[in-house]
Amino acid sequence: MRRIEDWRPEDTQFWTATGRKIAWRNLWWAVASLILSFSVWM
């Protein structure tokens, strides 16, 4: 399992280098999970 060891969203340099990629990946997994859960529920 992956763990986020370092998270500094306020740091612009960190955000452009690493943080944005992690945030988008997490967002896409969350959206996919919600769509799947709603389709199973319906």
Short mmCIF file of N, CA and C in Angstrom, two decimals:
data_model
loop_
_atom_site.label_atom_id
_atom_site.label_comp_id
_atom_site.label_asym_id
_atom_site.label_seq_id
_atom_site.Cartn_x
_atom_site.Cartn_y
_atom_site.Cartn_z
N MET A 1 0.85 -1.17 0.00
CA MET A 1 0.00 0.00 0.00
C MET A 1 0.90 1.24 0.00
N ARG A 2 0.52 2.20 -0.81
CA ARG A 2 1.28 3.45 -0.85
C ARG A 2 0.88 4.35 0.30
N ARG A 3 1.85 5.05 0.82
CA ARG A 3 1.60 6.03 1.87
C ARG A 3 2.25 7.34 1.48
N ILE A 4 1.57 8.42 1.78
CA ILE A 4 2.13 9.74 1.53
C ILE A 4 3.04 10.09 2.70
N GLU A 5 4.32 10.15 2.44
CA GLU A 5 5.30 10.44 3.49
C GLU A 5 5.48 11.94 3.69
N ASP A 6 5.37 12.70 2.61
CA ASP A 6 5.64 14.13 2.66
C ASP A 6 4.52 14.86 1.93
N TRP A 7 3.83 15.76 2.60
CA TRP A 7 2.72 16.48 1.98
C TRP A 7 2.76 17.93 2.42
N ARG A 8 3.12 18.81 1.49
CA ARG A 8 3.22 20.25 1.77
C ARG A 8 2.50 21.01 0.66
N PRO A 9 1.18 21.05 0.65
CA PRO A 9 0.46 21.71 -0.44
C PRO A 9 0.66 23.22 -0.49
N GLU A 10 1.08 23.82 0.62
CA GLU A 10 1.30 25.27 0.62
C GLU A 10 2.62 25.65 -0.05
N ASP A 11 3.54 24.71 -0.15
CA ASP A 11 4.84 24.95 -0.76
C ASP A 11 4.70 24.86 -2.28
N THR A 12 4.84 25.99 -2.97
CA THR A 12 4.60 26.03 -4.43
C THR A 12 5.56 25.13 -5.18
N GLN A 13 6.79 25.09 -4.78
CA GLN A 13 7.76 24.26 -5.48
C GLN A 13 7.41 22.78 -5.34
N PHE A 14 7.06 22.36 -4.14
CA PHE A 14 6.65 20.98 -3.91
C PHE A 14 5.38 20.66 -4.68
N TRP A 15 4.44 21.59 -4.68
CA TRP A 15 3.16 21.36 -5.34
C TRP A 15 3.34 21.14 -6.84
N THR A 16 4.15 21.97 -7.50
CA THR A 16 4.34 21.82 -8.94
C THR A 16 5.16 20.58 -9.28
N ALA A 17 6.07 20.19 -8.40
CA ALA A 17 6.92 19.04 -8.69
C ALA A 17 6.25 17.71 -8.37
N THR A 18 5.55 17.62 -7.24
CA THR A 18 5.05 16.34 -6.76
C THR A 18 3.59 16.37 -6.35
N GLY A 19 3.20 17.37 -5.60
CA GLY A 19 1.88 17.39 -4.97
C GLY A 19 0.72 17.34 -5.93
N ARG A 20 0.81 18.07 -7.03
CA ARG A 20 -0.29 18.11 -7.99
C ARG A 20 -0.57 16.72 -8.57
N LYS A 21 0.47 15.98 -8.89
CA LYS A 21 0.32 14.64 -9.45
C LYS A 21 -0.39 13.72 -8.45
N ILE A 22 0.02 13.78 -7.20
CA ILE A 22 -0.59 12.95 -6.16
C ILE A 22 -2.05 13.34 -5.96
N ALA A 23 -2.32 14.63 -5.93
CA ALA A 23 -3.69 15.11 -5.70
C ALA A 23 -4.62 14.69 -6.84
N TRP A 24 -4.16 14.81 -8.09
CA TRP A 24 -4.99 14.40 -9.23
C TRP A 24 -5.24 12.90 -9.21
N ARG A 25 -4.21 12.12 -8.89
CA ARG A 25 -4.39 10.67 -8.82
C ARG A 25 -5.42 10.31 -7.76
N ASN A 26 -5.33 10.92 -6.59
CA ASN A 26 -6.29 10.66 -5.52
C ASN A 26 -7.70 11.09 -5.92
N LEU A 27 -7.80 12.23 -6.60
CA LEU A 27 -9.11 12.70 -7.04
C LEU A 27 -9.75 11.73 -8.03
N TRP A 28 -8.98 11.26 -9.00
CA TRP A 28 -9.53 10.32 -9.99
C TRP A 28 -9.96 9.01 -9.35
N TRP A 29 -9.19 8.48 -8.41
CA TRP A 29 -9.60 7.26 -7.72
C TRP A 29 -10.86 7.49 -6.89
N ALA A 30 -10.96 8.65 -6.26
CA ALA A 30 -12.15 8.95 -5.46
C ALA A 30 -13.39 9.05 -6.34
N VAL A 31 -13.27 9.72 -7.50
CA VAL A 31 -14.40 9.86 -8.42
C VAL A 31 -14.81 8.50 -8.96
N ALA A 32 -13.84 7.69 -9.36
CA ALA A 32 -14.15 6.35 -9.88
C ALA A 32 -14.83 5.50 -8.82
N SER A 33 -14.37 5.59 -7.59
CA SER A 33 -14.97 4.82 -6.50
C SER A 33 -16.40 5.27 -6.23
N LEU A 34 -16.64 6.58 -6.28
CA LEU A 34 -17.99 7.08 -6.06
C LEU A 34 -18.94 6.65 -7.17
N ILE A 35 -18.49 6.72 -8.41
CA ILE A 35 -19.32 6.29 -9.54
C ILE A 35 -19.65 4.81 -9.41
N LEU A 36 -18.66 4.01 -9.09
CA LEU A 36 -18.89 2.58 -8.92
C LEU A 36 -19.85 2.29 -7.78
N SER A 37 -19.67 2.96 -6.65
CA SER A 37 -20.55 2.71 -5.51
C SER A 37 -21.99 3.15 -5.79
N PHE A 38 -22.17 4.26 -6.49
CA PHE A 38 -23.53 4.68 -6.82
C PHE A 38 -24.17 3.74 -7.84
N SER A 39 -23.39 3.22 -8.78
CA SER A 39 -23.97 2.30 -9.76
C SER A 39 -24.35 0.98 -9.11
N VAL A 40 -23.60 0.53 -8.12
CA VAL A 40 -23.95 -0.69 -7.39
C VAL A 40 -25.18 -0.44 -6.53
N TRP A 41 -25.25 0.73 -5.93
CA TRP A 41 -26.37 1.07 -5.06
C TRP A 41 -27.68 1.16 -5.85
N MET A 42 -27.61 1.72 -7.05
CA MET A 42 -28.82 1.87 -7.86
C MET A 42 -29.14 0.55 -8.48
#
